[in-house]
XYZ file of C-alpha atoms in Angstrom:
413
model
C -39.059 5.076 -64.331
C -36.168 4.815 -65.870
C -36.036 4.647 -69.757
C -36.064 0.500 -69.362
C -39.450 0.928 -66.976
C -41.061 -1.961 -69.044
C -40.499 -3.604 -72.111
C -42.752 -4.680 -74.670
C -41.988 -7.264 -77.063
C -44.467 -7.427 -80.010
C -43.841 -10.921 -81.235
C -47.091 -11.958 -82.575
C -47.369 -15.578 -83.833
C -49.474 -17.836 -82.037
C -47.167 -18.740 -78.969
C -48.989 -21.517 -77.491
C -47.767 -24.901 -75.795
C -48.628 -28.122 -77.621
C -49.753 -30.764 -75.280
C -46.892 -32.415 -74.763
C -44.398 -30.746 -76.336
C -44.076 -26.973 -74.656
C -42.641 -24.334 -76.533
C -39.762 -24.346 -73.940
C -36.052 -25.233 -73.597
C -32.802 -24.500 -71.596
C -29.242 -23.790 -73.132
C -25.568 -23.168 -71.626
C -25.012 -19.223 -71.978
C -28.884 -18.891 -72.460
C -31.313 -18.834 -75.121
C -33.772 -21.632 -75.403
C -34.136 -24.387 -78.515
C -34.265 -23.644 -81.246
C -34.676 -19.573 -80.794
C -30.429 -20.177 -79.558
C -29.337 -19.786 -83.870
C -30.527 -16.865 -85.690
C -29.488 -13.431 -87.210
C -32.666 -11.758 -86.898
C -31.673 -9.391 -89.854
C -30.021 -11.274 -91.876
C -32.860 -13.756 -92.154
C -35.030 -10.733 -92.828
C -32.974 -10.260 -95.873
C -32.359 -13.478 -96.986
C -36.120 -14.499 -96.082
C -37.595 -11.146 -98.249
C -34.443 -11.805 -100.616
C -37.057 -14.780 -101.297
C -34.255 -17.506 -101.678
C -35.349 -20.891 -100.486
C -36.435 -20.860 -97.185
C -36.391 -24.477 -97.801
C -32.645 -24.197 -96.499
C -33.683 -23.084 -93.582
C -36.215 -25.416 -91.976
C -33.692 -28.138 -92.977
C -31.161 -25.885 -90.512
C -33.961 -25.431 -87.846
C -34.281 -28.714 -88.798
C -30.919 -30.521 -88.406
C -30.576 -28.162 -85.116
C -33.771 -29.795 -83.865
C -32.551 -32.845 -83.769
C -28.952 -32.229 -82.092
C -31.320 -30.040 -79.268
C -33.363 -32.791 -79.068
C -31.361 -36.038 -79.210
C -32.355 -36.626 -83.084
C -35.180 -37.458 -84.720
C -36.764 -40.255 -83.310
C -36.469 -38.575 -79.520
C -39.795 -36.822 -80.988
C -42.296 -39.883 -81.595
C -43.043 -43.499 -81.475
C -40.440 -44.656 -84.685
C -39.012 -40.836 -85.011
C -41.788 -39.660 -87.253
C -43.513 -36.437 -87.265
C -43.916 -34.783 -90.343
C -43.454 -31.147 -91.218
C -46.899 -30.025 -90.095
C -46.273 -31.275 -86.334
C -42.519 -29.452 -86.183
C -44.360 -26.411 -87.345
C -46.324 -26.971 -84.510
C -43.955 -27.324 -82.406
C -41.066 -25.024 -82.835
C -43.986 -22.046 -84.235
C -46.777 -22.275 -81.684
C -48.947 -22.353 -85.101
C -51.155 -24.743 -86.970
C -50.085 -25.917 -90.699
C -50.699 -23.312 -93.048
C -50.937 -24.102 -96.297
C -48.018 -22.329 -98.181
C -49.779 -20.764 -101.318
C -52.837 -19.527 -98.954
C -53.562 -15.614 -100.310
C -55.518 -15.549 -96.463
C -53.077 -16.101 -94.081
C -51.400 -12.663 -92.973
C -48.912 -13.353 -90.507
C -45.664 -13.527 -92.102
C -43.503 -16.677 -92.086
C -40.725 -18.222 -93.103
C -41.719 -20.372 -94.636
C -44.349 -18.125 -96.624
C -43.809 -17.927 -100.496
C -42.946 -14.432 -101.360
C -45.340 -12.426 -104.650
C -43.541 -11.490 -107.570
C -44.469 -8.389 -106.190
C -42.503 -8.528 -103.277
C -39.238 -9.737 -104.308
C -39.656 -6.987 -107.337
C -38.758 -4.565 -104.064
C -35.690 -3.097 -103.934
C -32.103 -3.850 -101.725
C -32.498 -0.029 -100.352
C -36.324 -0.777 -100.021
C -35.795 -3.520 -97.840
C -33.185 -2.553 -95.548
C -35.002 0.597 -94.650
C -38.487 -1.217 -94.004
C -35.747 -3.776 -91.061
C -34.267 -0.091 -89.869
C -38.009 1.327 -89.647
C -39.179 -1.353 -88.140
C -36.392 -1.848 -86.155
C -36.974 2.047 -84.920
C -40.756 1.671 -84.029
C -39.925 -1.641 -81.611
C -37.352 0.135 -79.445
C -40.159 3.218 -79.307
C -42.595 0.396 -77.588
C -40.383 -1.212 -75.291
C -42.393 0.572 -72.622
C -44.082 -2.507 -70.648
C -42.530 -5.215 -68.949
C -43.819 -7.122 -65.799
C -41.579 -8.684 -62.987
C -41.867 -11.302 -60.627
C -39.197 -12.776 -58.280
C -40.142 -15.454 -55.680
C -36.907 -16.864 -52.705
C -34.725 -18.446 -55.971
C -36.621 -16.566 -59.513
C -36.262 -14.113 -60.881
C -39.544 -14.098 -63.471
C -40.023 -11.372 -66.197
C -42.281 -11.177 -68.860
C -42.581 -9.295 -71.647
C -45.543 -8.685 -73.688
C -46.144 -10.369 -78.096
C -48.872 -7.220 -79.585
C -47.506 -6.719 -83.300
C -48.090 -9.481 -85.239
C -45.401 -9.654 -87.858
C -42.543 -10.411 -85.965
C -41.553 -14.276 -85.411
C -39.586 -15.990 -83.119
C -36.505 -15.747 -85.788
C -35.896 -11.756 -84.422
C -35.919 -12.315 -81.227
C -32.189 -13.128 -79.175
C -32.090 -13.083 -75.943
C -28.589 -13.795 -74.719
C -27.642 -14.070 -70.668
C -23.847 -12.267 -71.400
C -22.498 -12.583 -67.645
C -23.300 -13.023 -64.426
C -25.229 -10.250 -64.356
C -25.806 -8.708 -68.177
C -29.116 -9.129 -69.911
C -29.161 -8.719 -73.534
C -32.389 -8.303 -75.034
C -32.812 -7.623 -78.984
C -34.563 -7.443 -81.925
C -34.574 -7.615 -85.523
C -30.172 -7.032 -84.217
C -31.503 -3.814 -81.541
C -30.318 -4.149 -78.082
C -32.539 -3.032 -75.927
C -31.307 -3.452 -72.547
C -28.668 -1.444 -71.589
C -28.381 -1.474 -68.318
C -26.640 -4.403 -65.824
C -29.516 -6.511 -64.052
C -29.833 -5.552 -59.886
C -27.688 -8.405 -59.303
C -26.331 -11.419 -59.960
C -27.928 -14.813 -61.681
C -26.859 -17.847 -62.425
C -26.427 -18.180 -66.698
C -26.143 -21.186 -67.369
C -29.501 -21.935 -65.738
C -31.631 -18.639 -67.478
C -33.754 -19.525 -70.470
C -37.071 -18.437 -71.869
C -40.467 -19.595 -73.164
C -43.237 -18.552 -74.561
C -46.842 -18.208 -72.136
C -50.203 -16.537 -71.369
C -49.867 -13.899 -68.307
C -53.575 -12.401 -67.666
C -54.544 -14.135 -70.710
C -51.868 -12.411 -72.894
C -49.270 -13.335 -75.079
C -45.709 -12.433 -73.377
C -41.838 -13.460 -73.506
C -41.203 -15.823 -70.196
C -37.445 -15.528 -68.967
C -36.465 -16.776 -65.971
C -33.605 -16.250 -63.893
C -32.235 -18.202 -60.852
C -31.035 -16.242 -59.002
C -27.271 -16.732 -57.402
C -28.326 -15.811 -53.859
C -31.156 -17.516 -52.702
C -33.597 -16.000 -50.587
C -32.443 -12.380 -50.921
C -34.673 -9.607 -52.489
C -33.983 -8.133 -55.321
C -35.679 -4.353 -54.760
C -35.574 -4.274 -58.765
C -34.555 -5.712 -62.527
C -31.743 -3.435 -63.691
C -28.889 -1.378 -61.933
C -30.249 1.894 -63.093
C -33.354 1.233 -61.579
C -31.033 2.136 -58.643
C -31.994 5.903 -58.161
C -32.033 7.803 -54.871
C -36.049 8.285 -54.127
C -36.688 12.880 -54.347
C -39.326 12.754 -51.568
C -40.825 15.120 -52.879
C -43.971 15.777 -51.296
C -46.572 15.811 -54.065
C -50.139 15.876 -51.896
C -51.358 15.967 -47.935
C -53.624 13.684 -46.757
C -55.504 14.462 -43.231
C -57.050 11.676 -41.038
C -58.930 13.360 -38.143
C -58.927 10.713 -35.321
C -61.439 9.716 -32.106
C -60.463 7.239 -29.561
C -63.432 5.852 -27.362
C -65.409 8.733 -29.276
C -63.774 11.792 -28.136
C -61.099 13.749 -30.958
C -58.276 13.980 -30.251
C -56.585 15.328 -33.152
C -55.310 15.058 -36.495
C -52.671 13.356 -38.395
C -51.526 15.307 -41.750
C -49.744 12.666 -44.394
C -47.698 13.981 -47.034
C -47.595 10.999 -49.923
C -44.358 10.537 -52.228
C -46.410 10.688 -55.731
C -42.962 11.295 -57.305
C -41.518 8.014 -56.181
C -44.375 5.539 -55.949
C -46.722 6.911 -57.968
C -49.072 3.645 -58.074
C -49.050 3.486 -54.102
C -49.311 6.919 -53.889
C -52.896 6.631 -56.328
C -54.010 3.851 -54.281
C -53.588 5.625 -50.919
C -55.368 9.233 -51.698
C -58.013 7.136 -53.900
C -58.922 5.628 -50.618
C -58.528 8.332 -48.516
C -60.878 10.885 -50.609
C -63.228 8.056 -51.097
C -63.030 8.190 -55.409
C -63.209 5.063 -56.159
C -66.686 3.474 -55.252
C -67.237 0.278 -53.704
C -64.692 -3.029 -53.274
C -67.125 -6.463 -52.669
C -70.227 -3.921 -51.542
C -67.313 -2.198 -49.061
C -66.918 1.497 -49.792
C -63.490 1.879 -50.394
C -63.325 4.545 -48.263
C -60.322 5.235 -45.184
C -63.724 7.232 -43.560
C -64.590 5.080 -40.162
C -62.439 2.521 -40.255
C -59.635 1.734 -37.287
C -56.714 1.544 -36.299
C -56.508 -2.289 -35.863
C -53.630 -3.234 -34.417
C -51.264 -0.531 -32.427
C -47.457 -1.858 -31.289
C -45.742 0.679 -28.806
C -42.129 0.791 -30.172
C -43.040 -0.661 -33.304
C -46.273 0.827 -35.319
C -49.743 1.849 -35.836
C -51.671 -0.229 -38.508
C -55.650 1.101 -39.724
C -56.524 0.784 -43.570
C -58.812 -2.716 -43.408
C -62.243 -0.856 -44.644
C -63.702 -4.599 -45.897
C -62.674 -6.681 -42.097
C -61.642 -3.427 -39.580
C -59.796 -6.485 -38.028
C -56.713 -6.930 -41.036
C -57.767 -10.187 -42.689
C -59.398 -8.039 -45.443
C -58.228 -7.300 -49.099
C -58.875 -4.595 -51.861
C -57.690 -1.820 -53.524
C -58.187 0.399 -56.226
C -56.546 -2.267 -58.647
C -58.280 -5.142 -57.248
C -57.742 -7.373 -54.800
C -54.197 -6.898 -53.794
C -51.372 -5.340 -55.847
C -46.988 -6.530 -56.811
C -44.935 -3.650 -54.915
C -43.992 -1.432 -56.854
C -39.914 -0.898 -55.157
C -38.467 -0.430 -52.241
C -36.565 3.401 -52.741
C -37.894 4.994 -49.529
C -35.997 3.334 -46.268
C -37.579 3.154 -42.633
C -35.643 5.415 -41.152
C -37.391 7.223 -39.185
C -40.692 7.513 -36.821
C -43.190 8.558 -39.003
C -42.547 6.700 -42.490
C -45.954 5.762 -43.281
C -45.741 2.480 -45.239
C -47.791 -0.297 -47.041
C -48.848 -3.570 -45.052
C -48.563 -6.248 -46.578
C -49.420 -10.376 -46.540
C -46.295 -10.864 -48.157
C -44.725 -10.066 -51.197
C -46.729 -8.705 -54.073
C -49.959 -8.377 -51.977
C -50.723 -4.747 -50.973
C -54.036 -3.582 -50.626
C -54.874 -0.366 -48.286
C -53.691 -0.889 -46.061
C -51.218 0.595 -43.854
C -48.957 1.441 -41.258
C -47.313 4.651 -39.777
C -43.748 3.284 -38.061
C -42.856 4.639 -34.561
C -38.636 4.415 -34.812
C -36.824 3.718 -37.498
C -36.982 0.717 -38.379
C -35.148 -1.527 -41.664
C -36.248 -4.381 -40.670
C -39.134 -3.491 -42.408
C -36.865 -2.620 -45.961
C -37.196 -4.362 -49.077
C -40.592 -5.938 -47.699
C -42.697 -3.258 -47.488
C -43.119 -0.062 -49.692
C -43.051 3.399 -47.695
C -45.055 5.872 -49.208
C -45.624 8.560 -47.126
C -44.337 10.159 -44.266
C -46.442 12.133 -41.029
C -45.673 15.785 -41.553
C -48.050 17.119 -38.935
C -49.994 15.062 -36.090
C -47.206 13.146 -34.798
C -48.424 14.061 -31.000
C -51.285 12.207 -32.473
C -49.563 8.781 -33.491
C -48.014 9.386 -30.238
C -51.215 9.557 -28.335
C -51.888 6.227 -30.907
C -49.597 4.181 -29.608
C -50.506 4.326 -25.787
C -53.513 2.651 -26.922
C -51.443 -0.618 -28.044
C -50.680 -3.298 -26.609
C -47.603 -5.955 -26.932
C -50.491 -8.369 -29.142
C -51.598 -5.562 -31.439
C -55.013 -5.611 -29.614
C -55.873 -2.257 -28.989
C -57.068 -1.049 -25.787
C -59.814 0.884 -27.084
C -61.270 2.094 -30.461
C -59.372 4.360 -32.601
C -61.693 5.390 -35.668
C -60.593 7.439 -38.198
C -63.235 9.894 -37.655
C -62.767 11.550 -40.863
C -60.504 12.169 -43.971
C -59.305 13.562 -47.264
C -56.597 15.549 -49.860
C -55.767 18.928 -48.529
C -55.700 21.850 -51.370
C -51.360 21.305 -51.679
C -49.901 23.284 -48.429
C -52.913 26.232 -48.543
C -53.018 28.400 -45.704
């Protein structure tokens, strides 16, 4: 995986939307709402030096009026208390300024005498260390795409970081600059171009966890992004890390064995799922054994593909994987360039489960849509025998069963 294989923003104020006042906005160049106007290190230094936070609050309020079209636009008669504005800007409940039990470091809290006595050197050293620690933890991010957008989700962990510590700028069509404590966390251009003026971000939740949600509008609509950053465009190693065998029966007669080499280095998550289902080591899913043994090839289209692996229903309608009902596309680095490529079957983007396919010819139309993770290294003659049981509709002409399967010792005799 590349160095950016995951963005993990450790931001932690209660970034939830207040009803009627979502915590997001949209501006030219990328940055949303008041988050556009920050200078993280300078802000922290000023805050810790004990300078009057009312100056900052007034500055933020002035900028908010600019962005929101004036104070009257935010409430009946223009009335909005400081507590209401704090909720709107930072998604946090009002807290007494001198409350000793309030632990989150925020720009409205009065500093204690001990904090004011900290030397300038200590403060700068602490800021540098926080930035360094943050960069080390910048590793878990998630992203999805639609026909028109790319959505990036950056988890929030550390409650000591405020919105003022984050800066997100869309510098050009393919350059997204993400900074925390003024430290750049992205160096690689985006995989494809976006429309800079349409980029925005807001504070959201993903699977019950707080995150920063960045929305990028694709310049080329309907084009699938194979990865998020250009540095992830690396050639697959195609190194076989594991071997899976499948003994095949047709109408009760054993016809031979297929051995599949798995590219665990290139697609580790997809490979892990396939190996676990081949070995039957992951228990049950909705009362069904998660094992390929005893399942059948339910779709066979000559000169195209063989499809199998539905342990739930046996007809292609079942879901289930070791990660849940479905899991996301890992990457599309491996191409369908020849017969015998083993690839995931799906029902659309990010809908992988247990079902897999074996190609019967080069199938470039599957590229960027299906995650390939292995190839047949022994038993292509068995694959061709299975193909003869197919039809133009895909309905098999007989029962083609995976009678047994498992993981072979690596390259043993």
